[in-house]
XYZ file of C-alpha atoms in Angstrom:
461
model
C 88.754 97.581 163.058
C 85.509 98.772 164.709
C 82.715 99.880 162.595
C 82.503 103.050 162.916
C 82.202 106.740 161.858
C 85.361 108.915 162.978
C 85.202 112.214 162.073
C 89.011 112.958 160.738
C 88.795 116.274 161.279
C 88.833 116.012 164.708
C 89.356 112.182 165.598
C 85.714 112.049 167.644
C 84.042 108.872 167.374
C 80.393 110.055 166.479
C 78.456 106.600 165.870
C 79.530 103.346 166.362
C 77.935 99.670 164.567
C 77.687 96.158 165.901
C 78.488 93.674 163.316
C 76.136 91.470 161.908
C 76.327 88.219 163.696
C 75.770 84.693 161.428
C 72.048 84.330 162.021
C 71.369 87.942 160.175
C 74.074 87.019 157.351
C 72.274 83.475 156.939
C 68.632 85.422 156.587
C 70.566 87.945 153.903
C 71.955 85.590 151.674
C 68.945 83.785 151.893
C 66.778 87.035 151.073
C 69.804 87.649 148.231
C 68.792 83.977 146.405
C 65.079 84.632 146.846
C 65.124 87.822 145.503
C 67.183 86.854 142.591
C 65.033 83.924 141.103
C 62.226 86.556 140.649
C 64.255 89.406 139.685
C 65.970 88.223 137.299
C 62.634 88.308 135.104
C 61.990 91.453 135.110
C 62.570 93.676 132.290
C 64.992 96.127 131.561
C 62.103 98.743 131.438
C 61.133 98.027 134.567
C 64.708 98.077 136.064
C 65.355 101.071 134.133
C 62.494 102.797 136.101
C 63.693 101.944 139.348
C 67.236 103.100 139.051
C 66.176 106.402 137.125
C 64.185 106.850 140.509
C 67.071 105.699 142.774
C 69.349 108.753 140.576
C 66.593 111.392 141.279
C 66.839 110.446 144.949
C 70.725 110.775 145.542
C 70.374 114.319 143.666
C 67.744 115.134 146.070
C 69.963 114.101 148.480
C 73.037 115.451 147.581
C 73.556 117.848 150.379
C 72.843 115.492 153.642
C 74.693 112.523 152.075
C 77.420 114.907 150.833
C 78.042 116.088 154.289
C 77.706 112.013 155.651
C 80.807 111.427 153.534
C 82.688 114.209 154.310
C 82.471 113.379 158.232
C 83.310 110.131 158.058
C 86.192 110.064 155.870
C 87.037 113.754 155.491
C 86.890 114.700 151.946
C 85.823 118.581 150.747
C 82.228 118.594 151.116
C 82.197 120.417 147.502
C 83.924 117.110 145.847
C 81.838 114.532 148.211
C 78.146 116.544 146.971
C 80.071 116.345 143.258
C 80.437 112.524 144.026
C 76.858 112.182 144.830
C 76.133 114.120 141.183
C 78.254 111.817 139.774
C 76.272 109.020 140.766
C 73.280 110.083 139.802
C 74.804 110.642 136.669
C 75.932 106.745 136.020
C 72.746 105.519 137.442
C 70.715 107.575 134.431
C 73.321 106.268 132.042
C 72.974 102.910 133.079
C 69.242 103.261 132.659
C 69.400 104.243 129.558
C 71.104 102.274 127.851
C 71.692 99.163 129.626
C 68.934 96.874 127.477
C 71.225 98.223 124.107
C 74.898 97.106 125.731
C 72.859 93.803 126.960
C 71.054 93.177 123.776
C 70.880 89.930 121.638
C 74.088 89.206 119.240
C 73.849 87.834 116.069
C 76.692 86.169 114.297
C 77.200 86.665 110.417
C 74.960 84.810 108.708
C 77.614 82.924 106.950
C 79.195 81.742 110.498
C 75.410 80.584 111.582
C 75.201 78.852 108.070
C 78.843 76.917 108.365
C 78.169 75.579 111.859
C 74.775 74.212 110.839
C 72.702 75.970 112.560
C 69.149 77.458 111.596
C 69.960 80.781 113.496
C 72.331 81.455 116.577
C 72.791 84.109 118.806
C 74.318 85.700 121.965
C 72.677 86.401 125.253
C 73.855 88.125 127.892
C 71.827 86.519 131.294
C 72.692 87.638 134.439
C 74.774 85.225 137.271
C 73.224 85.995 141.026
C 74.028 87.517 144.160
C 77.385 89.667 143.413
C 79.154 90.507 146.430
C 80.874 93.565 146.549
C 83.714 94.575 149.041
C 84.335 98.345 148.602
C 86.720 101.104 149.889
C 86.141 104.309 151.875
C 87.762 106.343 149.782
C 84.793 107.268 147.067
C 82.392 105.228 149.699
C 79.003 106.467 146.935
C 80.857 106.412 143.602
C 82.795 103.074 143.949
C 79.826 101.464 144.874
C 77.497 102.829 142.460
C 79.521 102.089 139.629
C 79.334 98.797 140.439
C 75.469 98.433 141.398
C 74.354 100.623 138.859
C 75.103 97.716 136.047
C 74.671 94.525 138.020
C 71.243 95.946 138.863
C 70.473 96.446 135.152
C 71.856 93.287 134.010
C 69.842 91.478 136.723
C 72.278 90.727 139.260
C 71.532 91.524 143.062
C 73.867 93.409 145.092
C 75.573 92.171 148.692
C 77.919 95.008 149.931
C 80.421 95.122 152.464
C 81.804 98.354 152.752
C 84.943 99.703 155.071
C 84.136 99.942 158.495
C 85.222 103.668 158.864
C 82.193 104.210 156.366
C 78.762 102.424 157.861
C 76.391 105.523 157.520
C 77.342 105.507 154.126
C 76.757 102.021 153.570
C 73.372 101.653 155.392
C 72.319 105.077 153.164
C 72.769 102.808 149.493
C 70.541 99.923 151.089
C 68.155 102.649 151.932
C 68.222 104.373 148.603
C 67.901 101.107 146.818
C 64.791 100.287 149.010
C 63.189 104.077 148.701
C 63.606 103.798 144.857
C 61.031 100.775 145.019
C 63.557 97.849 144.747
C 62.159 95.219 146.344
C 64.391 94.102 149.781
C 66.467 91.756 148.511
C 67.849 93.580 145.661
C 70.730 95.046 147.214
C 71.843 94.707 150.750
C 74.357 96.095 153.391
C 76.429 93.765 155.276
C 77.757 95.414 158.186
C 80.002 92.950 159.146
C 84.220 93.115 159.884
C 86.805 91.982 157.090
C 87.690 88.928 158.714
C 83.811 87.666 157.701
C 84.407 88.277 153.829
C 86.084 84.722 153.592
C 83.155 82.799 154.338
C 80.493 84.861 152.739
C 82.831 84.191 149.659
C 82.304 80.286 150.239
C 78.807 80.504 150.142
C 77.245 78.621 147.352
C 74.471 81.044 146.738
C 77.131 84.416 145.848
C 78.013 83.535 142.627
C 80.735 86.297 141.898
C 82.899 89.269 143.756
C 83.838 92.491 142.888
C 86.375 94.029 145.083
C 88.121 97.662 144.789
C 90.987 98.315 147.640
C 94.036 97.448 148.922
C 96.132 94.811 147.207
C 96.546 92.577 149.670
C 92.802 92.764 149.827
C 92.586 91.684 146.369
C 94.614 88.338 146.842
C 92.579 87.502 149.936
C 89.693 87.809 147.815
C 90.780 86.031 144.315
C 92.632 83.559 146.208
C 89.485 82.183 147.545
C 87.336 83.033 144.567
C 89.831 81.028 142.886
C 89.806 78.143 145.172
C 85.626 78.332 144.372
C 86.112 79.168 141.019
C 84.122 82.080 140.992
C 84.011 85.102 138.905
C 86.030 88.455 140.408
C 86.818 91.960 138.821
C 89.552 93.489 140.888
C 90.417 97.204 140.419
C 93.660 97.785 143.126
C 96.192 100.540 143.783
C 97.564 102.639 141.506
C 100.735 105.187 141.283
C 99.648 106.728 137.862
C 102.502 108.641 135.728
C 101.883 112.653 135.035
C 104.190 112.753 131.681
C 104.821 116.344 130.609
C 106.428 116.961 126.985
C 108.226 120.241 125.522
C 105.602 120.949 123.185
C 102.744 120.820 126.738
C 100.794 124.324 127.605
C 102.963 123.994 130.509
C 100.793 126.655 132.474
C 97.594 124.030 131.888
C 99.317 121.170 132.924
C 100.837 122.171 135.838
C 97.660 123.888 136.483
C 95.768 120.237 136.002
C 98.737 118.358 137.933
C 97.721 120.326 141.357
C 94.224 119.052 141.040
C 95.005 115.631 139.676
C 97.392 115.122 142.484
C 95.051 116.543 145.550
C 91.690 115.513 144.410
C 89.987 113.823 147.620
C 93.127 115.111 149.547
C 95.267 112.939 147.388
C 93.508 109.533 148.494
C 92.680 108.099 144.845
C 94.142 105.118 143.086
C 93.595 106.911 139.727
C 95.586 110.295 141.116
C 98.384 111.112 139.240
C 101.631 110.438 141.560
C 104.717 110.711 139.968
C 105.474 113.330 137.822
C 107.546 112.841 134.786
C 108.664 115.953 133.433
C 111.403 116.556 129.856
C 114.075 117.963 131.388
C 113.581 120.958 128.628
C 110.577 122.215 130.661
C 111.103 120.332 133.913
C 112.291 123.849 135.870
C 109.139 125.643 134.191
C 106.901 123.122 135.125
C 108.315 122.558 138.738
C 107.905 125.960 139.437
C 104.639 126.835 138.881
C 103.164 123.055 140.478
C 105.116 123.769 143.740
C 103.123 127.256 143.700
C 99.637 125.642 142.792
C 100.729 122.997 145.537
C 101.660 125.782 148.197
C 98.451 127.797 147.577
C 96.007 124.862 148.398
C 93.577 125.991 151.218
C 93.483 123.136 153.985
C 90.826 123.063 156.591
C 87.836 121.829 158.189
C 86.271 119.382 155.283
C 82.730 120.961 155.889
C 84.002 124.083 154.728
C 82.819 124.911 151.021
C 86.131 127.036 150.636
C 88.418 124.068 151.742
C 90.436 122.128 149.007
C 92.274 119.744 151.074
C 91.047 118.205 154.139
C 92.170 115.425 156.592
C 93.755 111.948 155.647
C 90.493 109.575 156.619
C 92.920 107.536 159.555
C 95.508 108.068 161.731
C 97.334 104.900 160.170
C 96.552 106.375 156.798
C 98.585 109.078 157.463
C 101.167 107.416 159.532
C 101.943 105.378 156.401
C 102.227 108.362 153.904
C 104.593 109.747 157.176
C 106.780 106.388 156.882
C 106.692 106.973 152.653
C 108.021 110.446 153.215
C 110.401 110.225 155.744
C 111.946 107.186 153.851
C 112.488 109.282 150.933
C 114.566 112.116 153.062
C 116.796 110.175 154.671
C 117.533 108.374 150.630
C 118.187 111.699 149.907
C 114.939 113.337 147.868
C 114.605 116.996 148.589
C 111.528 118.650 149.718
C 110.099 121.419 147.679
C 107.110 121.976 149.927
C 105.660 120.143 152.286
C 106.767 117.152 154.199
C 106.139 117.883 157.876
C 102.857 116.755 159.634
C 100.953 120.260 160.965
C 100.039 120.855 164.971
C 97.123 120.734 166.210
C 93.555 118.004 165.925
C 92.933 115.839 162.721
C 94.895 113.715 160.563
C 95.734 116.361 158.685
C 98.880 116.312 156.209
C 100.514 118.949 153.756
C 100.415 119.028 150.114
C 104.288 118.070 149.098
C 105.922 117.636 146.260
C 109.421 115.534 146.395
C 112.238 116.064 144.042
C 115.475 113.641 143.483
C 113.646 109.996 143.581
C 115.530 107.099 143.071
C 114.432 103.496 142.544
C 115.751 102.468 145.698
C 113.239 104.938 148.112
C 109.944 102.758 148.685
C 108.115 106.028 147.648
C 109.419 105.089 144.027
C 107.349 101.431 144.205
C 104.767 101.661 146.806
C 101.260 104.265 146.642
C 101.507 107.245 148.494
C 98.129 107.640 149.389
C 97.843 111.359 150.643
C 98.691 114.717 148.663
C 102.624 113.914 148.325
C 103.766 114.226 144.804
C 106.887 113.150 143.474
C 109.006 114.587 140.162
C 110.778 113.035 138.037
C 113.162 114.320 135.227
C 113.153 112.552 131.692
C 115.512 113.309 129.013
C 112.963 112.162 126.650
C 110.598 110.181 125.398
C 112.119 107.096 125.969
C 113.474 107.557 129.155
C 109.486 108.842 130.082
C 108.609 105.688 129.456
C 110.695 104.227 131.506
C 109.994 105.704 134.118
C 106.456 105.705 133.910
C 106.832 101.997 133.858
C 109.092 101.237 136.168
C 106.233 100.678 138.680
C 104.299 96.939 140.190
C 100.982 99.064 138.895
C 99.290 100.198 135.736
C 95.518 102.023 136.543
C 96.033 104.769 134.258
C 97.943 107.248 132.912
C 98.560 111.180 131.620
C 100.627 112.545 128.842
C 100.563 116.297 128.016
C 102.112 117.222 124.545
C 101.007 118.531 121.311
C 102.841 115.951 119.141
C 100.684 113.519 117.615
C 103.658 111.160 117.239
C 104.607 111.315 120.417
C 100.973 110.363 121.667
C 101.272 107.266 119.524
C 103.975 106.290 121.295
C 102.672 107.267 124.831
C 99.432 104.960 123.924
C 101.231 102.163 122.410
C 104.307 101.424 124.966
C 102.492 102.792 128.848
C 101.677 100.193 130.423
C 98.236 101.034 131.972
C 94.496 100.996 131.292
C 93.873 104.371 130.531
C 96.097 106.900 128.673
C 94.441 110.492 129.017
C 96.274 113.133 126.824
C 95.843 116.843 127.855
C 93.870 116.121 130.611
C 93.362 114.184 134.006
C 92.199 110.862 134.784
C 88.468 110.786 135.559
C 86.124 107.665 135.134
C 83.096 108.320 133.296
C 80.099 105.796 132.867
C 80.476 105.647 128.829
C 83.985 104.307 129.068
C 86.038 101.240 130.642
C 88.071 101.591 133.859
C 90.425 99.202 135.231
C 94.108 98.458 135.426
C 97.177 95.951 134.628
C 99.847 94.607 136.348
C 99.214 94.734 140.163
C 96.624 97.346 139.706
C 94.128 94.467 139.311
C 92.141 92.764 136.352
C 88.586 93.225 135.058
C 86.685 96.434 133.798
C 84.071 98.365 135.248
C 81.792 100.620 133.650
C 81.003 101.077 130.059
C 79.490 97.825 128.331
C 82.899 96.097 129.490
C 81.965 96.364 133.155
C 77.531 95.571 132.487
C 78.907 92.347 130.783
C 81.724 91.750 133.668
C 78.983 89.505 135.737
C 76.870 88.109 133.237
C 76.574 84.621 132.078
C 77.438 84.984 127.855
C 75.028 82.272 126.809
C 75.361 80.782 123.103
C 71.675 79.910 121.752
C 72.227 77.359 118.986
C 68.865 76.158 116.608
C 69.718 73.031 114.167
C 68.440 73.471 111.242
């Protein structure tokens, strides 16, 4: 895949990249380890300063880099300029209170005393160049929530971002450097995927972060592995939408429109199958196929648009292949399901009824606004269904019975459980997945602690 920007709206090729050849990844890696060694030292009020400054920058910013994102992978300028306040928002957080999740641990004094020590204690030191290989999807946020920490804890930052995205890409090495970060601190590699292998050898990056596709995600652990080095892997994700009798069922179907169409349906945390008690399934159905049919689509620049292009031609091709699949097995279309005329990779907000477990829509991601329902005769058989899925990012239950949420958060097999509400990731708590949605945490103290080297200080007595 060339590296360039492709505006989806229209499929114009507006600015195109050369990768990096070896001799500039060579002087990178080798700016990466030199930078490291001296900033490791400095202090968390000093790195604190730096990223507060790097937050107030991206707000400034929020319009132009807003409308960058927007034309080179086609979500609703409104959400991408949200996604830029979003960063900001983390990168403050981080600030903040980075030194406390970081800080010194002490073991009970009775566990220092029985293993002979004097005193003891936990540190939290940071492990080198971290190189992150990141989707286009959220190309700010899912980058940001992974610098924002491993600049904090010490760590310096090596990105290679998707190819569809390099404005985007070159912007965070910018910001980084505007905010007073010294060069080395984080860098853009704009280089193909076929490169990531051997950047992955190198001695000097000491750990990988990667958030994508899941073949992606072997390629990368399976060589991490191989090196034995440190990886946080956060994959794809077909996240249940469980709605109870006892559900405001005008809020959650209400909630399900956005929570299947945010950034036109292209998130791993979007809720994609909808599993609905067959008590209020009809109810429910009803008014989500009107939210669903009411969505404005349109050009992405547009402030009144709520569903814009797919960001690639094969991206949509794919969701085409998930759809059609499902027809001919027999699903029924309750809106939806035909790709519009006319320029852009453009696709419909659908909702599919009648799944079965044989129709790949039922096991794979639909990536794209295509929702599928599901009817549960109760609790048991929603919990079935939710798992009866290769992935486990997160989840949603809507119902007013505290019982039944004790269930819901005991038996789903996911990493989140969100009750009366979407999924959203916020910096304060962990996000990540199970099963073959990846392993790892980011965010929260989880993810600041993900690549840092937990160092045991012993004194004998």
């Amino acid at each position: 895949m060339p590296i360039a920007t492709v505006n989806p709206a229209n499929g114009e090729t507006l600015k195109t990249y050369e990768a990096m050849g070896e001799e500039e990844i060579e002087r990178r890696l080798q700016l990466a380890q030199a930078t490291f060694r001296t900033y490791r030292t400095t202090s968390f009020a000093e790195r604190a300063r730096l990223l507060h400054r790097a937050a107030d920058l991206v707000d400034e910013d929020q319009r132009d880099i807003g409308r960058v994102m927007t034309t080179e992978m086609g979500k609703p300028v409104k959400q991408a300029r949200a996604e830029a306040a979003k960063c900001a928002k983390a990168m403050h957080w981080y600030a903040d209170h980075a030194e406390e999740l970081l800080a010194d641990e002490e073991p009970a004094a009775f566990d220092v005393k029985d293993s002979g020590a004097s005193r003891a204690l936990v540190r939290y030191r940071p492990l080198g160049p971290v190189l992150a290989v990141m989707p286009w999807n959220f190309p700010l946020w899912q980058v940001v929530r992974f610098a924002a920490p491993a600049l904090m804890a010490g760590n310096v930052g090596l990105l290679k971002h998707a190819s569809n995205v390099p404005q985007t890409a070159l912007y965070l090495e910018d910001l980084f450097h505007r905010a007073g970060f010294t060069e080395g601190t984080f860098q853009t590699l704009l280089i193909g995927s076929a490169a990531v292998d051997e950047i992955l050898r190198d001695e000097r990056v000491k750990a990988a972060t990667l958030t994508g596709s899941e073949p992606a995600g072997r390629a990368v652990a399976s060589t991490s592995g191989e090196m034995v080095k440190k990886t946080v892997l956060e994959l794809g994700g077909s996240d249940p939408y469980v709605v109870m009798p006892s559900a405001d069922i005008d809020r959650a179907a209400q909630v399900a429109v956005t929570a299947r169409v945010q950034n036109n349906g292209q998130s791993c945390i979007a809720a994609k199958r909808f599993i609905v008690h067959t008590d209020v399934y009809d109810a429910f159905t009803e008014r989500f196929v009107e939210g669903m049919k009411a969505l404005k689509i349109g050009d992405p620049l547009e402030d009144e648009t709520e569903v814009g292009p797919l960001a690639s031609e094969q991206g949509r091709a794919d969701l085409e292949e998930l759809v059609d699949d499902a027809k001919r097995s027999g699903a029924s279309v309750l809106c939806g399901g035909e790709r519009p005329e006319g320029p852009g990779w453009y696709y419909p907000p659908t909702v599919l009824a009648g799944i079965d477990r044989e129709m790949r829509i039922h096991r794979e991601e639909a990536f794209g606004p295509v929702a599928t329902l599901y009817r549960a005769a109760d609790l048991d058989e929603a919990v079935l269904i939710a798992n009866d899925s290769p992935f486990g990012l997160s989840s949603n239950v809507w119902t007013r019975d505290e019982n039944e949420v004790d269930r819901f958060v005991r038996d789903l097999e996911a990493g989140g459980v969100y009750v009366n509400g979407m999924t959203a990731s916020h910096p304060a708590f962990p996000f990540g997945g199970v099963k073959r949605s990846g392993y790892g945490r980011e965010l929260s103290g989880h993810g600041i602690r993900e690549f840092c080297n937990i160092t045991t200080v012993w004194h004998g007595a």
